[in-house]
Short mmCIF file of C-alpha atoms and ligand atoms in Angstrom, two decimals:
data_model
loop_
_atom_site.label_atom_id
_atom_site.label_comp_id
_atom_site.label_asym_id
_atom_site.label_seq_id
_atom_site.Cartn_x
_atom_site.Cartn_y
_atom_site.Cartn_z
CA MET A 511 17.42 30.68 -2.52
CA VAL A 512 16.18 27.90 -0.13
CA PRO A 513 18.36 24.64 -0.30
CA ALA A 514 16.99 21.63 -2.00
CA LEU A 515 18.02 19.72 1.08
CA ARG A 516 18.55 20.78 4.57
CA ILE A 517 19.39 17.98 7.11
CA ALA A 518 20.10 19.06 10.48
CA GLY A 519 21.25 16.75 13.58
CA VAL A 520 19.56 13.65 12.16
CA THR A 521 19.92 10.45 14.25
CA LYS A 522 18.08 7.03 13.86
CA ARG A 523 18.66 3.65 15.67
CA PHE A 524 17.38 0.47 14.43
CA GLY A 525 17.61 -1.70 17.62
CA THR A 526 21.23 -1.40 18.67
CA THR A 527 22.28 -0.51 15.18
CA ARG A 528 23.12 3.36 14.78
CA ALA A 529 22.19 3.70 11.20
CA LEU A 530 22.45 7.52 11.34
CA ALA A 531 24.60 9.12 14.06
CA GLY A 532 23.95 12.72 13.66
CA ILE A 533 23.74 13.96 10.10
CA ASP A 534 23.99 17.76 9.11
CA LEU A 535 24.08 18.41 5.49
CA GLU A 536 22.76 21.00 2.81
CA VAL A 537 22.28 20.52 -0.84
CA ALA A 538 21.90 23.71 -2.84
CA GLN A 539 19.33 23.62 -5.75
CA GLY A 540 20.75 22.69 -9.15
CA GLU A 541 23.67 20.58 -7.60
CA PHE A 542 24.54 17.17 -8.70
CA PHE A 543 25.38 15.71 -5.38
CA GLY A 544 27.02 12.21 -4.71
CA LEU A 545 26.47 10.40 -1.46
CA LEU A 546 29.26 7.62 -1.21
CA GLY A 547 29.90 4.98 1.52
CA PRO A 548 30.41 1.31 2.09
CA ASN A 549 27.44 -0.87 2.70
CA GLY A 550 25.86 -0.20 6.01
CA ALA A 551 27.13 3.27 6.07
CA GLY A 552 23.45 4.72 6.41
CA LYS A 553 22.92 6.19 2.71
CA THR A 554 19.59 4.37 2.26
CA THR A 555 18.51 5.10 5.97
CA LEU A 556 19.12 8.89 5.19
CA ILE A 557 17.28 8.87 1.92
CA SER A 558 14.34 7.13 3.65
CA ALA A 559 14.22 9.77 6.14
CA LEU A 560 13.90 12.39 3.70
CA ALA A 561 11.12 10.50 1.97
CA GLY A 562 9.36 10.00 5.16
CA LEU A 563 9.55 6.23 4.86
CA VAL A 564 11.81 6.32 7.98
CA ARG A 565 11.26 8.43 11.00
CA PRO A 566 14.30 9.95 12.43
CA ASP A 567 14.84 9.64 16.45
CA SER A 568 15.99 13.30 16.31
CA GLY A 569 16.89 16.22 13.91
CA ARG A 570 15.11 17.83 11.27
CA LEU A 571 14.97 17.26 7.40
CA GLU A 572 13.59 19.58 4.68
CA VAL A 573 13.07 19.49 0.97
CA MET A 574 12.72 22.59 -0.60
CA GLY A 575 12.12 24.30 2.61
CA HIS A 576 9.47 21.83 3.75
CA ASP A 577 9.69 19.88 6.68
CA VAL A 578 9.42 16.23 5.69
CA GLN A 579 7.04 15.44 8.68
CA ALA A 580 4.98 18.51 9.60
CA ASP A 581 4.57 19.57 5.74
CA TYR A 582 4.81 16.27 4.34
CA ARG A 583 2.55 16.82 1.19
CA GLN A 584 4.79 19.83 -0.07
CA ALA A 585 7.94 17.91 0.74
CA ARG A 586 6.86 14.67 -0.97
CA LEU A 587 5.72 16.60 -4.17
CA LYS A 588 9.02 18.21 -4.34
CA LEU A 589 10.96 14.89 -4.09
CA GLY A 590 11.32 12.10 -6.36
CA VAL A 591 13.00 8.87 -4.85
CA VAL A 592 14.51 5.90 -6.86
CA PRO A 593 14.30 3.27 -4.27
CA GLN A 594 17.53 0.82 -3.96
CA GLU A 595 15.33 -2.26 -3.88
CA LEU A 596 13.97 -3.56 -7.25
CA VAL A 597 10.37 -3.21 -6.37
CA PHE A 598 7.33 -3.33 -8.72
CA ASP A 599 3.73 -4.21 -8.67
CA PRO A 600 3.13 -7.36 -10.87
CA PHE A 601 -0.42 -6.41 -11.55
CA PHE A 602 0.17 -3.73 -14.05
CA SER A 603 1.90 -2.55 -17.20
CA VAL A 604 4.50 0.03 -17.41
CA ARG A 605 2.28 2.47 -18.71
CA GLN A 606 -0.40 1.79 -16.06
CA THR A 607 2.24 1.88 -13.29
CA LEU A 608 3.31 5.28 -14.41
CA ARG A 609 -0.29 6.59 -14.85
CA ILE A 610 -1.16 5.28 -11.30
CA GLN A 611 2.00 7.03 -9.86
CA SER A 612 1.15 10.46 -11.56
CA GLY A 613 -2.42 10.01 -10.11
CA TYR A 614 -0.83 9.44 -6.56
CA TYR A 615 0.60 13.03 -7.19
CA GLY A 616 -2.61 14.45 -8.23
CA ILE A 617 -1.79 14.52 -11.95
CA ARG A 618 -4.51 13.20 -14.17
CA ARG A 619 -3.44 13.40 -17.82
CA ASN A 620 0.39 12.76 -17.91
CA ASP A 621 0.92 10.87 -21.10
CA ASP A 622 2.88 13.33 -22.92
CA TRP A 623 5.41 13.54 -20.11
CA ILE A 624 5.21 9.60 -19.50
CA ASP A 625 6.04 9.08 -23.09
CA GLU A 626 9.08 11.43 -23.03
CA ILE A 627 10.44 9.78 -19.86
CA LEU A 628 9.92 6.44 -21.49
CA ALA A 629 11.73 7.48 -24.71
CA ASN A 630 14.62 9.00 -22.86
CA LEU A 631 14.98 5.55 -20.77
CA ASP A 632 14.72 3.71 -23.90
CA LEU A 633 11.55 1.83 -22.44
CA ALA A 634 9.22 3.16 -25.36
CA GLY A 635 8.93 -0.28 -26.63
CA LYS A 636 7.93 -1.61 -23.42
CA ALA A 637 5.15 0.77 -22.51
CA GLU A 638 2.37 -1.93 -22.65
CA ALA A 639 4.43 -4.84 -21.22
CA ASN A 640 3.51 -6.14 -17.91
CA MET A 641 6.13 -5.33 -15.15
CA ARG A 642 6.65 -8.92 -14.53
CA SER A 643 7.98 -9.65 -18.09
CA LEU A 644 10.81 -7.02 -17.79
CA SER A 645 14.36 -7.77 -17.07
CA GLY A 646 16.01 -6.42 -13.93
CA GLY A 647 17.66 -3.52 -15.84
CA MET A 648 14.31 -2.38 -17.26
CA LYS A 649 12.69 -2.60 -13.86
CA ARG A 650 15.14 -0.35 -12.46
CA ARG A 651 14.73 2.20 -15.34
CA VAL A 652 10.89 1.94 -14.60
CA LEU A 653 11.80 2.83 -10.91
CA VAL A 654 13.46 5.94 -12.32
CA ALA A 655 10.62 6.66 -14.44
CA GLN A 656 8.33 6.43 -11.48
CA ALA A 657 10.44 9.01 -9.56
CA LEU A 658 10.13 11.50 -12.25
CA VAL A 659 6.35 11.46 -13.10
CA HIS A 660 5.59 14.53 -11.07
CA LYS A 661 8.59 16.42 -12.32
CA PRO A 662 10.10 16.87 -8.84
CA PRO A 663 12.78 19.58 -8.43
CA VAL A 664 14.67 17.23 -6.14
CA ILE A 665 15.67 13.79 -7.62
CA VAL A 666 17.45 11.19 -5.37
CA LEU A 667 18.58 8.10 -6.88
CA ASP A 668 19.77 5.27 -4.41
CA GLU A 669 22.13 3.03 -6.61
CA PRO A 670 20.14 3.87 -9.89
CA THR A 671 22.70 1.85 -11.97
CA ALA A 672 23.03 -1.38 -10.25
CA GLY A 673 22.20 -3.98 -12.68
CA VAL A 674 21.96 -1.79 -15.70
CA ASP A 675 24.37 -2.45 -18.55
CA VAL A 676 27.12 -0.07 -19.68
CA GLU A 677 25.25 1.34 -22.76
CA LEU A 678 21.96 2.12 -20.77
CA ARG A 679 23.86 3.38 -18.13
CA GLN A 680 25.15 6.03 -20.41
CA GLY A 681 21.76 6.92 -21.67
CA LEU A 682 20.44 7.09 -18.05
CA TRP A 683 23.17 9.48 -17.13
CA ARG A 684 22.47 11.74 -20.28
CA PHE A 685 18.98 12.08 -19.21
CA ILE A 686 19.75 12.79 -15.48
CA ARG A 687 22.22 15.40 -16.66
CA ARG A 688 19.66 16.92 -18.94
CA LEU A 689 17.27 17.27 -16.05
CA ASN A 690 20.15 18.73 -14.05
CA GLY A 691 20.86 21.21 -16.58
CA GLU A 692 17.06 22.03 -16.43
CA GLY A 693 17.46 23.21 -12.71
CA HIS A 694 16.61 19.69 -11.08
CA SER A 695 18.63 19.04 -8.15
CA ILE A 696 20.18 15.52 -8.14
CA VAL A 697 21.41 13.34 -5.20
CA LEU A 698 22.74 9.88 -5.89
CA THR A 699 24.24 6.96 -4.26
CA THR A 700 26.40 4.40 -6.23
CA HIS A 701 29.29 2.07 -5.84
CA TYR A 702 30.71 2.78 -9.11
CA LEU A 703 32.97 5.52 -8.07
CA GLU A 704 34.25 6.53 -11.61
CA GLU A 705 30.34 7.36 -12.28
CA ALA A 706 30.47 9.52 -9.26
CA GLU A 707 33.77 11.26 -10.27
CA THR A 708 32.35 12.05 -13.64
CA GLN A 709 28.92 13.14 -12.96
CA CYS A 710 28.88 14.63 -9.13
CA GLY A 711 29.80 18.25 -8.50
CA ARG A 712 30.23 17.59 -4.68
CA ILE A 713 30.35 14.51 -2.98
CA ALA A 714 29.77 13.49 0.63
CA MET A 715 31.33 10.24 2.19
CA MET A 716 29.60 8.27 4.78
CA LYS A 717 30.80 5.74 7.07
CA ALA A 718 28.92 4.16 10.18
CA GLY A 719 26.10 6.84 9.98
CA ARG A 720 28.47 9.89 10.07
CA ILE A 721 29.80 12.04 7.11
CA VAL A 722 33.36 11.73 7.23
CA ALA A 723 34.35 13.90 4.22
CA LEU A 724 32.26 16.73 2.38
CA ASP A 725 33.58 18.61 -0.29
CA SER A 726 33.63 19.39 -4.18
CA THR A 727 34.67 16.41 -6.15
CA GLY A 728 37.92 18.52 -7.43
CA ASN A 729 38.75 19.27 -3.84
CA LEU A 730 38.44 15.90 -2.58
CA LEU A 731 40.66 14.48 -5.41
CA ARG A 732 43.27 17.19 -4.53
CA ARG A 733 43.15 16.74 -0.82
CA PHE A 734 43.48 13.06 -0.93
CA GLY A 735 45.81 12.41 -4.01
CA ASP A 736 48.84 13.42 -5.48
CA GLY A 737 47.36 14.58 -8.92
CA THR A 738 46.96 11.01 -10.62
CA THR A 739 44.42 9.69 -8.06
CA ASN A 740 41.07 8.85 -8.91
CA LEU A 741 37.90 9.04 -6.35
CA GLU A 742 38.48 5.40 -5.67
CA ASP A 743 41.84 6.05 -4.02
CA ALA A 744 40.46 9.09 -2.30
CA PHE A 745 37.52 7.14 -1.14
CA MET A 746 39.91 4.20 0.30
CA ARG A 747 41.81 6.92 2.01
CA VAL A 748 39.04 8.69 3.57
CA MET A 749 37.54 5.38 4.85
CA LYS A 750 40.94 4.11 6.41
CA GLU A 751 41.54 7.51 8.06
CA ALA A 752 37.98 7.72 9.44
CA ALA A 753 38.61 4.22 11.04
CA MET B 893 -8.40 13.93 -4.13
CA ILE B 894 -6.90 12.82 -7.36
CA GLY B 895 -4.61 10.75 -5.13
CA PHE B 896 -7.60 9.14 -3.36
CA LEU B 897 -9.48 8.45 -6.75
CA THR B 898 -6.22 6.92 -8.24
CA LEU B 899 -5.59 4.74 -5.16
CA LEU B 900 -9.31 3.72 -5.20
CA GLN B 901 -9.36 3.00 -8.77
CA LYS B 902 -5.92 1.08 -8.55
CA GLU B 903 -7.58 -1.17 -5.77
CA ILE B 904 -10.62 -1.74 -7.89
CA LEU B 905 -8.82 -2.63 -10.93
CA ARG B 906 -6.60 -4.94 -8.90
CA PHE B 907 -9.47 -7.12 -7.97
CA TRP B 908 -11.43 -6.66 -11.25
CA LYS B 909 -8.47 -7.90 -13.57
CA VAL B 910 -8.71 -11.24 -11.82
CA GLY B 911 -12.50 -11.00 -11.29
CA PHE B 912 -12.85 -14.70 -12.09
CA GLN B 913 -10.97 -15.42 -8.72
CA THR B 914 -12.11 -12.55 -6.85
CA VAL B 915 -15.68 -12.33 -7.71
CA ALA B 916 -17.06 -15.33 -9.75
CA ALA B 917 -15.47 -18.15 -7.46
CA PRO B 918 -16.92 -16.77 -4.13
CA VAL B 919 -20.42 -16.64 -5.97
CA VAL B 920 -19.93 -20.42 -6.78
CA THR B 921 -18.84 -21.18 -3.28
CA ALA B 922 -21.94 -19.60 -1.88
CA LEU B 923 -24.03 -21.26 -4.41
CA LEU B 924 -22.62 -24.83 -3.16
CA TYR B 925 -23.63 -23.82 0.26
CA LEU B 926 -26.89 -22.98 -0.69
CA LEU B 927 -27.60 -26.27 -2.59
CA ILE B 928 -26.14 -28.48 0.08
CA PHE B 929 -27.88 -26.81 3.01
CA SER B 930 -31.20 -26.19 1.41
CA HIS B 931 -31.20 -29.72 0.16
CA VAL B 932 -30.48 -31.28 3.54
CA LEU B 933 -32.47 -28.87 5.68
CA GLU B 934 -35.28 -27.50 3.86
CA ASP B 935 -37.94 -30.09 4.89
CA HIS B 936 -36.52 -30.15 8.64
CA VAL B 937 -35.77 -26.42 9.72
CA ARG B 938 -38.21 -23.65 9.82
CA ILE B 939 -37.03 -20.69 11.50
CA TYR B 940 -39.87 -18.03 10.88
CA ASP B 941 -43.29 -19.43 10.25
CA ASN B 942 -43.99 -18.30 6.65
CA VAL B 943 -40.29 -18.29 5.59
CA PRO B 944 -38.95 -21.38 3.88
CA TYR B 945 -35.49 -22.30 5.01
CA THR B 946 -33.77 -21.74 1.62
CA ALA B 947 -35.20 -18.42 1.60
CA PHE B 948 -34.07 -17.56 5.19
CA LEU B 949 -30.75 -18.90 4.15
CA VAL B 950 -30.13 -16.71 1.09
CA PRO B 951 -29.43 -13.40 2.88
CA GLY B 952 -27.14 -15.14 5.43
CA LEU B 953 -25.03 -16.37 2.51
CA VAL B 954 -25.25 -12.90 0.68
CA MET B 955 -24.23 -11.19 3.74
CA MET B 956 -21.27 -13.71 4.56
CA SER B 957 -19.92 -13.34 0.97
CA ILE B 958 -19.91 -9.32 1.35
CA LEU B 959 -18.01 -9.73 4.74
CA GLN B 960 -15.61 -12.47 3.57
CA ASN B 961 -14.65 -10.77 0.24
CA ALA B 962 -14.31 -7.29 1.70
CA PHE B 963 -11.99 -8.61 4.38
CA ALA B 964 -9.96 -10.71 1.79
CA ASN B 965 -9.74 -7.76 -0.66
CA SER B 966 -8.01 -5.00 1.65
CA SER B 967 -5.91 -7.58 3.58
CA SER B 968 -4.65 -9.51 0.63
CA SER B 969 -3.96 -6.44 -1.39
CA LEU B 970 -1.92 -4.87 1.52
CA ILE B 971 0.05 -7.75 2.44
CA GLN B 972 1.07 -8.30 -1.18
CA SER B 973 2.20 -4.81 -1.57
CA LYS B 974 4.24 -5.00 1.67
CA VAL B 975 5.77 -8.48 0.66
CA THR B 976 6.57 -7.45 -2.95
CA GLY B 977 8.00 -3.92 -1.50
CA SER B 978 5.71 -1.88 -4.08
CA VAL B 979 3.82 -0.43 -0.91
CA VAL B 980 6.77 2.24 -1.12
CA PHE B 981 5.08 3.86 -3.96
CA MET B 982 2.11 4.87 -2.08
CA LEU B 983 4.27 5.90 0.92
CA LEU B 984 6.46 8.10 -1.14
CA ALA B 985 3.37 10.07 -2.52
CA PRO B 986 1.60 12.91 -0.93
CA ILE B 987 -1.41 10.67 0.12
CA SER B 988 -2.98 11.46 3.39
CA TYR B 989 -3.63 8.31 5.68
CA ARG B 990 -7.29 9.25 5.74
CA ALA B 991 -7.29 8.90 1.88
CA PHE B 992 -5.45 5.72 2.31
CA TRP B 993 -7.78 4.06 4.58
CA ALA B 994 -10.88 5.28 2.52
CA ALA B 995 -9.50 3.90 -0.87
CA TYR B 996 -8.76 0.53 0.47
CA VAL B 997 -12.07 0.36 2.48
CA GLY B 998 -13.96 1.58 -0.69
CA ALA B 999 -12.66 -1.09 -2.80
CA ALA B 1000 -13.03 -3.75 -0.40
CA ALA B 1001 -16.59 -2.74 0.25
CA LEU B 1002 -17.14 -2.68 -3.48
CA ARG B 1003 -15.75 -6.18 -4.03
CA GLY B 1004 -18.00 -7.65 -1.24
CA LEU B 1005 -20.96 -5.87 -2.61
CA LEU B 1006 -20.38 -7.27 -6.12
CA VAL B 1007 -19.90 -10.79 -4.72
CA GLY B 1008 -23.04 -10.37 -2.66
CA LEU B 1009 -24.94 -8.96 -5.63
CA GLY B 1010 -23.79 -12.04 -7.74
CA VAL B 1011 -24.91 -14.53 -4.93
CA PHE B 1012 -28.24 -12.79 -4.76
CA LEU B 1013 -28.92 -12.79 -8.30
CA VAL B 1014 -27.77 -16.42 -8.64
CA THR B 1015 -29.89 -17.62 -5.80
CA LEU B 1016 -32.95 -15.86 -7.30
CA GLY B 1017 -33.56 -18.90 -9.35
CA PHE B 1018 -33.97 -21.00 -6.11
CA THR B 1019 -36.41 -18.74 -4.17
CA GLY B 1020 -38.39 -15.76 -5.04
CA ALA B 1021 -37.03 -12.48 -3.76
CA ARG B 1022 -38.83 -10.77 -0.80
CA LEU B 1023 -37.59 -7.34 -0.15
CA GLU B 1024 -39.76 -5.92 2.42
CA ALA B 1025 -37.46 -2.93 3.49
CA PRO B 1026 -34.65 -2.59 1.01
CA LEU B 1027 -33.16 0.63 2.63
CA TRP B 1028 -31.94 -1.88 5.55
CA ILE B 1029 -30.52 -4.32 2.94
CA LEU B 1030 -28.48 -1.57 1.65
CA VAL B 1031 -27.49 -0.06 4.84
CA PHE B 1032 -26.18 -3.14 6.49
CA ALA B 1033 -24.40 -4.32 3.19
CA VAL B 1034 -22.46 -1.11 2.84
CA LEU B 1035 -21.79 -0.96 6.60
CA GLY B 1036 -20.78 -4.63 6.94
CA GLY B 1037 -18.42 -4.35 3.81
CA ALA B 1038 -17.06 -1.38 5.35
CA VAL B 1039 -16.32 -2.90 8.79
CA LEU B 1040 -14.61 -6.12 7.40
CA GLY B 1041 -12.89 -3.94 4.94
CA THR B 1042 -11.36 -1.70 7.65
CA LEU B 1043 -10.49 -4.92 9.64
CA GLY B 1044 -8.57 -6.30 6.62
CA VAL B 1045 -6.66 -3.02 6.54
CA ILE B 1046 -5.66 -3.87 10.25
CA ALA B 1047 -4.86 -7.56 9.15
CA GLY B 1048 -2.78 -6.39 6.23
CA ILE B 1049 -0.77 -3.92 8.11
CA TRP B 1050 -0.28 -6.16 11.11
CA SER B 1051 0.83 -9.36 9.10
CA ASP B 1052 4.31 -9.64 7.97
CA LYS B 1053 3.78 -12.90 6.26
CA PHE B 1054 0.84 -14.66 4.47
CA ASP B 1055 0.57 -17.18 6.98
CA GLN B 1056 -0.29 -14.72 9.77
CA LEU B 1057 -2.65 -13.20 7.73
CA ALA B 1058 -4.25 -16.67 6.94
CA ALA B 1059 -4.36 -17.25 10.93
CA PHE B 1060 -6.19 -14.01 11.31
CA GLN B 1061 -8.52 -15.27 8.58
CA ASN B 1062 -8.87 -18.83 9.99
CA PHE B 1063 -9.19 -17.75 13.78
CA LEU B 1064 -11.09 -14.76 13.75
CA ILE B 1065 -12.94 -13.92 10.45
CA MET B 1066 -14.24 -17.45 9.85
CA PRO B 1067 -15.36 -18.12 13.13
CA LEU B 1068 -16.97 -14.69 13.47
CA THR B 1069 -18.97 -15.01 10.26
CA PHE B 1070 -19.88 -18.89 10.56
CA LEU B 1071 -21.20 -18.54 14.09
CA SER B 1072 -23.37 -15.62 13.47
CA GLY B 1073 -26.70 -16.87 12.40
CA VAL B 1074 -25.82 -17.46 8.60
CA PHE B 1075 -27.24 -20.82 8.72
CA TYR B 1076 -29.91 -20.86 11.54
CA SER B 1077 -31.55 -18.55 13.92
CA ILE B 1078 -29.59 -17.94 17.29
CA HIS B 1079 -33.04 -18.73 19.00
CA SER B 1080 -32.54 -22.29 17.94
CA LEU B 1081 -29.24 -22.54 20.00
CA PRO B 1082 -28.83 -23.57 23.64
CA PRO B 1083 -28.90 -20.51 25.89
CA PHE B 1084 -25.19 -20.43 26.53
CA TRP B 1085 -24.49 -20.24 22.73
CA GLN B 1086 -27.25 -17.64 22.32
CA GLN B 1087 -25.61 -15.36 24.91
CA VAL B 1088 -22.01 -15.83 22.99
CA SER B 1089 -23.76 -15.08 19.77
CA HIS B 1090 -25.00 -11.62 21.21
CA TRP B 1091 -21.17 -10.63 21.65
CA ASN B 1092 -20.69 -11.46 18.00
CA PRO B 1093 -20.91 -8.13 16.02
CA VAL B 1094 -21.43 -10.15 12.76
CA PHE B 1095 -24.55 -11.61 14.07
CA TYR B 1096 -26.15 -8.03 14.06
CA MET B 1097 -25.00 -7.42 10.45
CA ILE B 1098 -26.60 -10.66 9.48
CA ASP B 1099 -29.77 -10.13 11.49
CA GLY B 1100 -30.38 -6.58 10.40
CA PHE B 1101 -29.56 -7.49 6.95
CA ARG B 1102 -32.29 -10.43 6.96
CA TYR B 1103 -34.81 -8.10 8.43
CA GLY B 1104 -34.57 -6.01 5.14
CA PHE B 1105 -35.78 -9.08 3.29
CA PHE B 1106 -38.37 -10.56 5.56
CA ALA B 1107 -39.29 -7.79 8.00
CA LEU B 1108 -38.53 -10.37 10.58
CA SER B 1109 -35.43 -10.57 12.77
CA ASP B 1110 -34.06 -11.91 16.26
CA VAL B 1111 -33.33 -8.37 17.50
CA SER B 1112 -34.66 -4.79 16.23
CA PRO B 1113 -32.86 -3.77 13.14
CA TRP B 1114 -32.09 -0.43 14.99
CA GLN B 1115 -30.29 -2.30 17.84
CA SER B 1116 -28.29 -4.09 15.03
CA LEU B 1117 -27.30 -0.79 13.27
CA ALA B 1118 -26.20 0.65 16.61
CA VAL B 1119 -23.83 -2.27 17.39
CA VAL B 1120 -22.71 -2.28 13.76
CA GLY B 1121 -22.31 1.44 13.81
CA VAL B 1122 -20.27 1.57 16.81
CA CYS B 1123 -17.96 -1.40 15.62
CA PHE B 1124 -17.40 0.63 12.51
CA VAL B 1125 -16.42 3.78 14.32
CA LEU B 1126 -14.09 1.96 16.89
CA LEU B 1127 -12.27 0.00 14.19
CA ALA B 1128 -11.84 2.83 11.78
CA ALA B 1129 -10.41 5.13 14.51
CA VAL B 1130 -8.02 2.36 15.32
CA THR B 1131 -7.04 1.89 11.98
CA LEU B 1132 -6.51 5.51 11.17
CA GLU B 1133 -4.46 5.92 14.25
CA LEU B 1134 -2.31 2.89 12.90
CA LEU B 1135 -1.94 4.59 9.75
CA ARG B 1136 -1.26 8.03 11.27
CA ARG B 1137 1.54 6.53 13.15
CA GLY B 1138 2.96 4.71 10.13
CA TYR B 1139 2.64 1.34 12.24
CA LYS B 1140 4.72 -1.32 10.31
CA LEU B 1141 4.87 0.83 7.39
CA ARG B 1142 7.04 3.84 8.20
CA MET B 1143 10.13 2.48 10.38
N1 ADP C 199 14.84 -1.72 8.65
C1 ADP C 199 15.93 -1.85 9.37
N2 ADP C 199 15.83 -2.48 10.45
C2 ADP C 199 17.08 -2.82 11.14
N3 ADP C 199 18.23 -2.32 10.63
C3 ADP C 199 18.29 -1.48 9.44
C4 ADP C 199 17.13 -1.20 8.79
N4 ADP C 199 17.35 -0.53 7.68
C5 ADP C 199 18.78 -0.21 7.62
N5 ADP C 199 19.27 -0.96 8.95
C6 ADP C 199 20.84 -1.11 9.43
O1 ADP C 199 21.09 0.29 9.36
C7 ADP C 199 22.52 0.34 8.87
C8 ADP C 199 22.50 1.27 7.54
O2 ADP C 199 21.90 0.66 6.59
P1 ADP C 199 21.65 1.43 5.16
O3 ADP C 199 21.00 2.63 5.55
O4 ADP C 199 20.80 0.46 4.22
O5 ADP C 199 22.96 1.51 4.45
P2 ADP C 199 23.55 1.69 3.02
O6 ADP C 199 22.47 2.29 2.23
O7 ADP C 199 24.52 2.89 3.19
O8 ADP C 199 24.28 0.59 2.67
C9 ADP C 199 22.92 -1.06 8.48
O9 ADP C 199 23.61 -1.47 9.53
C10 ADP C 199 21.63 -1.74 8.25
O10 ADP C 199 21.74 -3.16 8.77
MG1 MG C 200 21.81 1.39 0.54
#
């Protein structure tokens, strides 16, 4: 089976900043994968490179076997990205936003799926509301919805729970877990490490543009702990050792 | 194809939703120009023997409205989505750079044509319509809108802030459209400024457009078509290359 993501030898500089200093990573289909690291580690840059928003200086990236540059149409069809920045188009309602996004992916009548997404993200009551009128947490959930309109096999969420309250976070994870159960591969970044600990089967920890630890969540906890540690302690130790 | 049509539809919806600002207001502006200039100049200026000044002015104003609004549409839409970050939704999608260009230019030209049509209809009350060669009118209207829509895409991609876009508008678009024979025939200019005007592509758009109304022009409409056509091809090629490289859109 072709991997959901294949990343090989990817580097990227912004001026003098080495945002990615040689990343090799494979994520298998069906995984629930966590990408952790302090601010500036390069997580967003790596996701942007997968999405074709950033052009790497060297290396290759594939989504479901499709090169993100040479075969960008197929690669983008297979990928759904929830951007870290809380962006929206103030001109449209939630439903219009999702219909337009569907159209970008070549899907014309998508209202059944759109309604299902909205219900699962607790946004059904806001379908006709203008994007401007939504709270930050609601806008974040619309971003999640936008990433899902084309039912992508690979879903990448860059800090999807930032600014979303606890109750809605639970709902979001339920929905994402369901999608994962239905075969979608999930990659997420988050600063809430207990979230990563409960959701992710495998985790990569990044620092300064490199992957400094990569293992199953269980192994990471065993390797860097004494049985009582949580992922937060393991993370701190990995970061210290990588210094 | 659906991707292109969606983007086109979104761009049309974007200006249509605020049609009062984007279509009605420019029609009123053009009408004010007409009232003032025709009042002041009607009895003093005669460019072609059997064409009253007001009638002469109308095609110029229509074309100027088409051009300025086509430019405003693609440039302001692009810079807005860059500044708000919502451009990312188009960049994530499997839309080709050609479809991207065509959708922005299509919507820009359409807004230009709507404003132009509005100006024309409103001015019908002031001067009768003469339509000697309507095909030329259509050709230059569409081509002019497409050229300025394309220029708007370049300006929108290049500008990082609204004031950079305003500079583009004030120091390039406004002089090009005003110094192009909207209000006069360039034959009434001193020789030096006549020469300068011949280097202004907008002069050919307006001259060719006006030919469609009166079958009278400063240069042959075929020559104008050639100049405007070459401009379009060159600008489109530059824009497509910028988009292909992801200039200022993909880091
Ligand atoms: N567009 C950009 N221009 C310049 N520097 C950037 C840009 N994007 C990211 N960087 C830099 O690259 C590094 C990695 O950033 P990022 O990928 O956002 O990290 P993370 O998502 O892990 O917090 C940081 O030092 C950041 O300042
Ligand atoms: Mg980030």
